[in-house]
XYZ file of C-alpha atoms in Angstrom:
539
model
C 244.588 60.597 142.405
C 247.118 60.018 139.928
C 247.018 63.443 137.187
C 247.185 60.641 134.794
C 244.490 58.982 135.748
C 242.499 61.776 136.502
C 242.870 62.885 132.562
C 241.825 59.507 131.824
C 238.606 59.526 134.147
C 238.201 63.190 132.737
C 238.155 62.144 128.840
C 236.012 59.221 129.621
C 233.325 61.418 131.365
C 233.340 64.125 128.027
C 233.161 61.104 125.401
C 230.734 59.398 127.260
C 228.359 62.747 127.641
C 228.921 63.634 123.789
C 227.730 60.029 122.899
C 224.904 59.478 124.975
C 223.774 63.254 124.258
C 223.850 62.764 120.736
C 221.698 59.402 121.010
C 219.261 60.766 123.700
C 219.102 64.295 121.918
C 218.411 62.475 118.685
C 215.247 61.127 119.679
C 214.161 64.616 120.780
C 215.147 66.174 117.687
C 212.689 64.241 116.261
C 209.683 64.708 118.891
C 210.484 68.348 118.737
C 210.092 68.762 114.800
C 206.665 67.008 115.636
C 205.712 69.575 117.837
C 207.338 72.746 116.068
C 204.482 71.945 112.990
C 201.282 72.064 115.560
C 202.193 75.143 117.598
C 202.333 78.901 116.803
C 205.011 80.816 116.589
C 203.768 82.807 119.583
C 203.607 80.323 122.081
C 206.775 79.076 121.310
C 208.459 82.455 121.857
C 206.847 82.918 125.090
C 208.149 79.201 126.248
C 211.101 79.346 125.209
C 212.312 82.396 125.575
C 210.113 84.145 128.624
C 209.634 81.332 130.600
C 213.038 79.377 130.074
C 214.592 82.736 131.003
C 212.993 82.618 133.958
C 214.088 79.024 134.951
C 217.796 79.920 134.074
C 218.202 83.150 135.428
C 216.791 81.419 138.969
C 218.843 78.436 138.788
C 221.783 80.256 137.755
C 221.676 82.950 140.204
C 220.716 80.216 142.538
C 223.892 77.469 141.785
C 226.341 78.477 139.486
C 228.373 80.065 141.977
C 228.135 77.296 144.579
C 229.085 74.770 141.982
C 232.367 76.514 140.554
C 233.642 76.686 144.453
C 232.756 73.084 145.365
C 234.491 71.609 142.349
C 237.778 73.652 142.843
C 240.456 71.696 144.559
C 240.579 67.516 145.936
C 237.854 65.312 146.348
C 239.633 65.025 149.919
C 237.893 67.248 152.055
C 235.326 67.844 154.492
C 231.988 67.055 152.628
C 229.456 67.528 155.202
C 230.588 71.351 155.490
C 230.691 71.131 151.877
C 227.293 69.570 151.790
C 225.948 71.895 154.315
C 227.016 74.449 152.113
C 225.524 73.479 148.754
C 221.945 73.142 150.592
C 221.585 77.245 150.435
C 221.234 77.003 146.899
C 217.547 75.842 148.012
C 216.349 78.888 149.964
C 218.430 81.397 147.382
C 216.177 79.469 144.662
C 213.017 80.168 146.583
C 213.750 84.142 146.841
C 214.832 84.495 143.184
C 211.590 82.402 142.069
C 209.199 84.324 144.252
C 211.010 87.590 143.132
C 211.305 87.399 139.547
C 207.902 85.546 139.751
C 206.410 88.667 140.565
C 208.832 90.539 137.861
C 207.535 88.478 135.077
C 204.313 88.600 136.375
C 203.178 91.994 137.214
C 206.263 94.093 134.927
C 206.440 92.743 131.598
C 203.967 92.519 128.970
C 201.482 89.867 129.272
C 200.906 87.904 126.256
C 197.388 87.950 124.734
C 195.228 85.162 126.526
C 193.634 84.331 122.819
C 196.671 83.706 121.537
C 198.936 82.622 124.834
C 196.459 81.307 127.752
C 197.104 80.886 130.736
C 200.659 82.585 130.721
C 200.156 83.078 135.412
C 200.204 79.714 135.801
C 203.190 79.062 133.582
C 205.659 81.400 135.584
C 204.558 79.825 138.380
C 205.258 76.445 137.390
C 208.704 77.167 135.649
C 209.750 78.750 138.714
C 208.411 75.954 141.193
C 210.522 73.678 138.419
C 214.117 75.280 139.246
C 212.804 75.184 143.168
C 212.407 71.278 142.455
C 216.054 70.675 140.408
C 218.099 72.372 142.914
C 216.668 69.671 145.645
C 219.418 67.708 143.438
C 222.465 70.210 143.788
C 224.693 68.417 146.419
C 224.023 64.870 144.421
C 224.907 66.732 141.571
C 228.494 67.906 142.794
C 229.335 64.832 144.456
C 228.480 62.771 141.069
C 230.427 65.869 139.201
C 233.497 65.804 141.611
C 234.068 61.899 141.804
C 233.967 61.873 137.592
C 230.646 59.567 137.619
C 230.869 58.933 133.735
C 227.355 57.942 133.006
C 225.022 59.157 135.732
C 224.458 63.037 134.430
C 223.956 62.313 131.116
C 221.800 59.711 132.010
C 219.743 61.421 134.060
C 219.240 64.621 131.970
C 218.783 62.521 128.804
C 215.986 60.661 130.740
C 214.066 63.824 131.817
C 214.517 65.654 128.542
C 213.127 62.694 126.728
C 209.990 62.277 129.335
C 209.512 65.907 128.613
C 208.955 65.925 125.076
C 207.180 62.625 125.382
C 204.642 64.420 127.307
C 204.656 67.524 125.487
C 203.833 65.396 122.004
C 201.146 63.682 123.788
C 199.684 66.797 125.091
C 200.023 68.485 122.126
C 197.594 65.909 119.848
C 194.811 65.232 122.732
C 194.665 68.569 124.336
C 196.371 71.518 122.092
C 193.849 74.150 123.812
C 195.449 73.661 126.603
C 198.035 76.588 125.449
C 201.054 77.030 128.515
C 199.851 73.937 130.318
C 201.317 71.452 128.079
C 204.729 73.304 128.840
C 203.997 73.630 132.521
C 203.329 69.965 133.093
C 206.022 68.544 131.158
C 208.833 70.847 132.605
C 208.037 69.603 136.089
C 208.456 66.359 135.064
C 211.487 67.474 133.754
C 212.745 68.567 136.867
C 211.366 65.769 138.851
C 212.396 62.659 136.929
C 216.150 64.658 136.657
C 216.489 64.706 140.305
C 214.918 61.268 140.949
C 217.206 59.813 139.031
C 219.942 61.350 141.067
C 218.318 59.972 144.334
C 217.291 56.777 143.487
C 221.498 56.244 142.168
C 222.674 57.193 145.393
C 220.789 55.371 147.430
C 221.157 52.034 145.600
C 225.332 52.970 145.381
C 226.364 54.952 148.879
C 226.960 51.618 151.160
C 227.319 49.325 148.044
C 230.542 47.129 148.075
C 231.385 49.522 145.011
C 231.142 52.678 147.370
C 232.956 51.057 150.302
C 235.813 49.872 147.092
C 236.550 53.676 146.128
C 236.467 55.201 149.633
C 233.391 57.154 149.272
C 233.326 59.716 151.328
C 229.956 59.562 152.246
C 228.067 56.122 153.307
C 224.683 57.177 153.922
C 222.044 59.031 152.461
C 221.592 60.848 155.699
C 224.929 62.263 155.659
C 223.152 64.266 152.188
C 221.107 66.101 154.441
C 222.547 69.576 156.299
C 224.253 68.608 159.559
C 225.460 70.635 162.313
C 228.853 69.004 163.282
C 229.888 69.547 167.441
C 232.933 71.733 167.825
C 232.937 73.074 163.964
C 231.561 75.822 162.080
C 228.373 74.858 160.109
C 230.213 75.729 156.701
C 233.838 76.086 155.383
C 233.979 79.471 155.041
C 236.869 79.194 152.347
C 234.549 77.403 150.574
C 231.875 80.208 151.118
C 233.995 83.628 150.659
C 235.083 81.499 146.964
C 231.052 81.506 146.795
C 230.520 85.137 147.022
C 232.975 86.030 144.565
C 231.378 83.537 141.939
C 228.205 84.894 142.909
C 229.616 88.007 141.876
C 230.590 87.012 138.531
C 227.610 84.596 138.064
C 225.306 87.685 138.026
C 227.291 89.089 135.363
C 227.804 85.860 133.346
C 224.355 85.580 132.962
C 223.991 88.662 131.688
C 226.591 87.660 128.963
C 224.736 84.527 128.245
C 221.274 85.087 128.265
C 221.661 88.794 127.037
C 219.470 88.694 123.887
C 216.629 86.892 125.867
C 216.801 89.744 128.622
C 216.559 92.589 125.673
C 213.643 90.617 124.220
C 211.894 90.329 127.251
C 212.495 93.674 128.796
C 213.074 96.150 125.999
C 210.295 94.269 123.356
C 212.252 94.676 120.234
C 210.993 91.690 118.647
C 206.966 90.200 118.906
C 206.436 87.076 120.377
C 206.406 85.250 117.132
C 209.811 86.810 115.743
C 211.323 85.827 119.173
C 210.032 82.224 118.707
C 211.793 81.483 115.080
C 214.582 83.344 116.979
C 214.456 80.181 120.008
C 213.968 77.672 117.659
C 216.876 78.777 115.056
C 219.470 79.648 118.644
C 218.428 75.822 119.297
C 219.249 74.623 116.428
C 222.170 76.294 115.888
C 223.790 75.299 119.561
C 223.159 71.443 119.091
C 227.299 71.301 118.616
C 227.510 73.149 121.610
C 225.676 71.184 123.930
C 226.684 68.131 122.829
C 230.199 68.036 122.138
C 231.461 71.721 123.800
C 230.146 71.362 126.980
C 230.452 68.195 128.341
C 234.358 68.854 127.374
C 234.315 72.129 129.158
C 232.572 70.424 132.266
C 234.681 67.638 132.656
C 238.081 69.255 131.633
C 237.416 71.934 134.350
C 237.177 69.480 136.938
C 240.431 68.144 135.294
C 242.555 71.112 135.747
C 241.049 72.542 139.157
C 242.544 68.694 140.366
C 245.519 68.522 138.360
C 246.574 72.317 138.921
C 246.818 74.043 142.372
C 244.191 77.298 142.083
C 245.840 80.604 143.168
C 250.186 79.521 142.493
C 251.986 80.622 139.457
C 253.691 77.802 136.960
C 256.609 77.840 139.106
C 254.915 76.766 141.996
C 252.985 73.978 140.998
C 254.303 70.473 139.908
C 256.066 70.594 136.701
C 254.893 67.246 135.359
C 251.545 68.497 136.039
C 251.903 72.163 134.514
C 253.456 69.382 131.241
C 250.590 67.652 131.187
C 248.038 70.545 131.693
C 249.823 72.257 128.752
C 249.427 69.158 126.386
C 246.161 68.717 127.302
C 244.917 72.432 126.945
C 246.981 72.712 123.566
C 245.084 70.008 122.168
C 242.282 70.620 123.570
C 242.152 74.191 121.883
C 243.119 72.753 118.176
C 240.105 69.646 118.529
C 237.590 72.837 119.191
C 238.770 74.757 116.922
C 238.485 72.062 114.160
C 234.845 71.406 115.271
C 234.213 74.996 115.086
C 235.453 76.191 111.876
C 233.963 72.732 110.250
C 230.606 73.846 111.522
C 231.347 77.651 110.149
C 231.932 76.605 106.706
C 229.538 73.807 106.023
C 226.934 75.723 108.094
C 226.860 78.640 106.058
C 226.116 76.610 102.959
C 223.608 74.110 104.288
C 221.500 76.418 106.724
C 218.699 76.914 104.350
C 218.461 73.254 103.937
C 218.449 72.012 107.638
C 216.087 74.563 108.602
C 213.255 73.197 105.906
C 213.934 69.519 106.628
C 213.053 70.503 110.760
C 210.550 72.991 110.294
C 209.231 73.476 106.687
C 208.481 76.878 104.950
C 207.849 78.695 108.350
C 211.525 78.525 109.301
C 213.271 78.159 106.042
C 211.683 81.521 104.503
C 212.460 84.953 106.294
C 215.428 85.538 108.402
C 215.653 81.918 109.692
C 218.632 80.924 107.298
C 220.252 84.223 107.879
C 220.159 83.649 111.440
C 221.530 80.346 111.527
C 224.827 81.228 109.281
C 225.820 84.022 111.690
C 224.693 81.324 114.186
C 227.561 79.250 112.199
C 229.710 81.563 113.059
C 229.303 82.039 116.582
C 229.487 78.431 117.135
C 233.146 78.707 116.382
C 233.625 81.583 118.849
C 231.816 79.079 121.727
C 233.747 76.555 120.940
C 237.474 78.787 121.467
C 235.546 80.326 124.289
C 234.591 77.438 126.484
C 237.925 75.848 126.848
C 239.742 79.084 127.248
C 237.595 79.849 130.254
C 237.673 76.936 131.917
C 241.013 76.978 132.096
C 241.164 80.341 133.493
C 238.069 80.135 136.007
C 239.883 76.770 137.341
C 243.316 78.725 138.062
C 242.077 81.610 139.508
C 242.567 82.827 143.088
C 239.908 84.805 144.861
C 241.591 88.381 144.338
C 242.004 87.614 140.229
C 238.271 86.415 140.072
C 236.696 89.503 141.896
C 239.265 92.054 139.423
C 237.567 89.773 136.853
C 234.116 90.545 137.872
C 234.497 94.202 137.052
C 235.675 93.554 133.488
C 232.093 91.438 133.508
C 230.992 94.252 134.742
C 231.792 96.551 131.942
C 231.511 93.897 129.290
C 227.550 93.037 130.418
C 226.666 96.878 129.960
C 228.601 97.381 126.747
C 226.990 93.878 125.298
C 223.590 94.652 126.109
C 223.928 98.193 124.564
C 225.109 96.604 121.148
C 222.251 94.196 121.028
C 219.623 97.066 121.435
C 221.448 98.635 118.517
C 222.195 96.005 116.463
C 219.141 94.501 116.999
C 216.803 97.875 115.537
C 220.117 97.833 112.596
C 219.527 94.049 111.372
C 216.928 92.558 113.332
C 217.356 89.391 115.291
C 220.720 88.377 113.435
C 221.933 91.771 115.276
C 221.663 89.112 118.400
C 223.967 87.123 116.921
C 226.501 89.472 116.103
C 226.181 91.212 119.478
C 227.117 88.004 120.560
C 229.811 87.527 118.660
C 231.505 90.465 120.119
C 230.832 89.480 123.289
C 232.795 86.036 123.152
C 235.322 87.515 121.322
C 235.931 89.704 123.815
C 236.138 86.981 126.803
C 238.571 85.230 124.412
C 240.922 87.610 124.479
C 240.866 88.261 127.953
C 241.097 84.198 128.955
C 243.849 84.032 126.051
C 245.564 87.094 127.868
C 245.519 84.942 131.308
C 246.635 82.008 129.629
C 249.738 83.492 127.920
C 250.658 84.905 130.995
C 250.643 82.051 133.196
C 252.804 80.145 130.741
C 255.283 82.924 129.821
C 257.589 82.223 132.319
C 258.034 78.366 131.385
C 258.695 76.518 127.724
C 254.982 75.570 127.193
C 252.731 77.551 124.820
C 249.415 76.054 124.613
C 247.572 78.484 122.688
C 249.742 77.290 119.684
C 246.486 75.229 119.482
C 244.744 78.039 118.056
C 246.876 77.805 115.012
C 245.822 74.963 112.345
C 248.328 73.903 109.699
C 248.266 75.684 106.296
C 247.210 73.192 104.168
C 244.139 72.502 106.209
C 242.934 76.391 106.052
C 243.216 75.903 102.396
C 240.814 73.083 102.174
C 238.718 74.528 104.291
C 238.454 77.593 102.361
C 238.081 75.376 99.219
C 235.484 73.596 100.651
C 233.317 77.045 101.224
C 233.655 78.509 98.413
C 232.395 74.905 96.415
C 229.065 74.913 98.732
C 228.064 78.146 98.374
C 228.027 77.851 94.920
C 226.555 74.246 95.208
C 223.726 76.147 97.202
C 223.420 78.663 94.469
C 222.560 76.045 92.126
C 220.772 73.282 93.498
C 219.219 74.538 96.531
C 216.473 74.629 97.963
C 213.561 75.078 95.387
C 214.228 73.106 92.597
C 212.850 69.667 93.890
C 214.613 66.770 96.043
C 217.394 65.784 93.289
C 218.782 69.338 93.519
C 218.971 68.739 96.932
C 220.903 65.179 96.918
C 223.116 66.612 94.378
C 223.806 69.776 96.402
C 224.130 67.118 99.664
C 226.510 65.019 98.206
C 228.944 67.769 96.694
C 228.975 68.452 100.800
C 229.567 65.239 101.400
C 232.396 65.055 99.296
C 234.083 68.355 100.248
C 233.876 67.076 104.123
C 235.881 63.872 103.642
C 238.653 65.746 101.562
C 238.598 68.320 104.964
C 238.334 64.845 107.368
C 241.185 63.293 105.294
C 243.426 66.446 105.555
C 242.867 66.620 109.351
C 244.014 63.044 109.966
C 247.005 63.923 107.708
C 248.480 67.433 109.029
C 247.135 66.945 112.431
C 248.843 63.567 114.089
C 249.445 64.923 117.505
C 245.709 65.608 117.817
C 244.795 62.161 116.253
C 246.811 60.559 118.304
C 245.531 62.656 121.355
C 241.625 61.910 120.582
C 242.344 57.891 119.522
C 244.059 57.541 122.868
C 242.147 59.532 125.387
C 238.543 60.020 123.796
C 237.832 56.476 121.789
C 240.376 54.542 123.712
C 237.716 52.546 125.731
C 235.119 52.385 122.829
C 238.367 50.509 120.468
C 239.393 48.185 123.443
C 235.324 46.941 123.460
C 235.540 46.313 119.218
C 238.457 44.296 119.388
């Protein structure tokens, strides 16, 4: 395939997952408020952050790795050793369920039964729930690797909205029910997500559509593990790449879900403090999950298939390493501008947004606090997500295990600042902790990058560097909200609160209007690639 065409299909696949998450995530926003007024604090601390932990940690430990080898390199290979290979990911899920089962279980404090029932048959259920989704893995990576725009965000946006369907229902006929409500509705979660996957691919493999593009598999059959005559079982490229993710994985985690891991293992916040925490980090990552990650996803499928892992700049195809550079260049600004717009209308507007979603239980306390540092790590996601998938799609085996001992050092240094910070400022010492942390993987994936360019005339982290003018209106535009908050927000009735709304309103067009003047090249680069395809249907 064409690089060309490949950033097309690649574009296509992010726009398409930012706009159908935003409608689909919409609707759960709103179920979601619903339930955050009937539930306690409490239980929704030892949901969201005990039991989600454990369905991460599982599936990460379980996938992540397999997932980052099996989408490096071209769709052109042999998929039934690839297949073959992605069906482990089923018995690794089983031992990490059964063994942190009996972690969270039998190790870590058990909530009170008065407050939190039936907490057994939750860990049980959340872990049987990861056991369930990775049933889906090799659909998933064969929908991920052949840029199927519509099908992931489909199917997740499906499940997530059967799940709080459910969980609203449950909620207003049976709220004694306590951890069952969760229990139920995250294995339909998991089973409608992987349905969904199943039911696509066998209406599609052997369709006229399938036999069009060459589809490299024709059966569902061929999705099961197959022992080929002659061959090894697995491609052991393929594997050894596996083990040195796995590696890594481990110690990503670690990085991501650090703050959960301190609250459930060292106990330096109650169950209800770790609940506004959840529902504030949830809040606060909306951006992030619908507009940063479906553009890290997709563009790190772009440049493991444009770019050659493992060869220097010299090496590879220069009108590839041109377009690569363009692409990651603008790439880095558009994030950036998403970022520091969220910083500095965030701070101001925190307060606000959390009262509208959750009333006086999330807007009083350390919930607005929490979500303007939460403003400000937003912007270090945003740089971070790009810069490492860049850099995990170009490495070679030997440069990803040297990077696992940096992880290494990083996970034990991060989780020692967040016990600090944490007893020093509370939860927002989470936030900060976190802070460090991406700013610290910034700098190392910025480090790569530089390198790998230095020896040619490209210098895409010139994205990281916004024009002048726009800093100033952006600065502006800060300094005008807070003091708009100061004086019309958020207890002196509903007209304060327009007025304060619309001087935000105002200050975000001048910012909008400035973008679209100082920066073209981006403009251009969105209108062309991103909203292409949506302009062609208008006209």
């Amino acid at each position: 395939m064409a690089s060309q065409d490949v950033l097309s299909q690649t574009t296509r696949l992010a726009s398409s997952s930012a706009l159908l998450q935003v409608l689909f995530r919409a609707v759960t926003f709103g179920l979601n408020a619903f339930t955050l007024r009937h539930l306690s604090p409490e239980l929704l601390g030892v949901v969201n952050v005990r039991l989600t932990l454990l369905y991460s940690t599982v599936l990460f430990l379980a996938r992540e790795a397999f997932r980052r080898a099996c989408l490096s390199g071209s769709t052109k290979r042999n998929w039934t050793k690839t297949i073959n290979l992605l069906w482990l990911t089923v018995p690794l899920g089983v031992f990490w369920s059964v063994f942190l089962g009996l972690v969270w279980l039998h190790l870590l404090e058990v909530p009170d039964p008065s407050v939190v029932p039936h907490y057994q048959a939750g860990v049980v259920a959340f872990g049987l729930s990861a056991i369930i989704e990775l049933l889906g893995e090799p659909f998933w990576v064969l929908a991920q690797a052949h840029l199927f725009v519509r099908l992931k965000v489909i199917a997740e946006s499906l499940s997530v909205v059967s799940k709080c369907v459910l969980t609203v229902i449950l909620v207003i006929l049976y709220p004694q029910w306590g951890l069952y409500i969760f229990s139920l509705a995250q294995l339909l979660y998991t089973s409608v997500l992987v349905m969904c996957y199943i039911i696509y691919f066998g209406m599609f493999l052997g369709s006229p559509e399938a036999t069009k593009k060459s589809f490299p598999v024709t059966r569902m059959k061929a999705l099961l593990p197959k022992v080929v005559e002659d061959e090894t079982f697995l491609n052991w490229k393929e594997a050894r790449l596996t083990w040195s993710f796995f590696k890594q994985s481990f110690l990503k985690q670690i990085l991501t879900e650090g703050e959960r891991y301190v609250m459930t293992f060292l106990n330096v916040l109650n169950f209800g403090d770790q609940g506004v925490y959840d529902i504030v980090n949830n809040l606060g990552s909306l951006v992030a999950r619908f507009i940063f990650l479906p553009i890290e996803e997709s563009f790190y499928v772009f440049f493991a298939k444009v770019l050659e892992r493992g060869k220097n700049v010299k090496d590879q195809k220069q009108d590839d390493i041109a377009m690569a550079a363009n692409v990651l260049e603008l790439l880095l600004k558009l994030v950036l501008l998403i970022g520091l717009t969220i910083t500095v209308f965030g701070y101001a507007f925190s307060q606000l947004a959390l009262d509208i979603y959750g009333g006086s239980m999330l807007s009083s306390g350390t919930g607005p606090n929490l979500l303007r540092c939460y403003s400000l790590y937003v912007l270090f996601l945003a740089i971070n997500g790009v810069t490492e998938c860049f850099t995990f799609a170009l490495m070679c085996k030997e440069e990803v295990d040297r990077y696992n001992f940096v992880m290494l050092a990083l996970s034990f240094t991060f989780l020692c600042i967040s016990y600090f910070l944490t007893h020093w400022h509370g939860s927002v010492g989470f936030i900060l902790a976190n802070c460090f942390n991406m700013g610290i993987r910034i700098a190392h994936s910025t480090h790569y990058i530089y390198d790998y360019f230095k020896e040619s005339t490209y210098r895409p982290l010139t994205g990281l560097l916004p024009s002048p003018v726009l800093i100033l209106v952006y600065v502006v535009s800060g300094v005008i909200t807070v003091f708009s908050e100061v004086f019309f927000c958020c207890d002196k009735g509903w007209m304060a609160r327009l007025i304060h709304v619309s001087i935000g309103a105002v200050c975000f067009a001048a910012t909008i209007i400035t973008m679209f003047c100082t920066e073209t090249k981006l403009v251009h680069f969105v209108r062309s690639q991103f909203l292409s395809r949506y302009m062609k249907k208008g006209t």
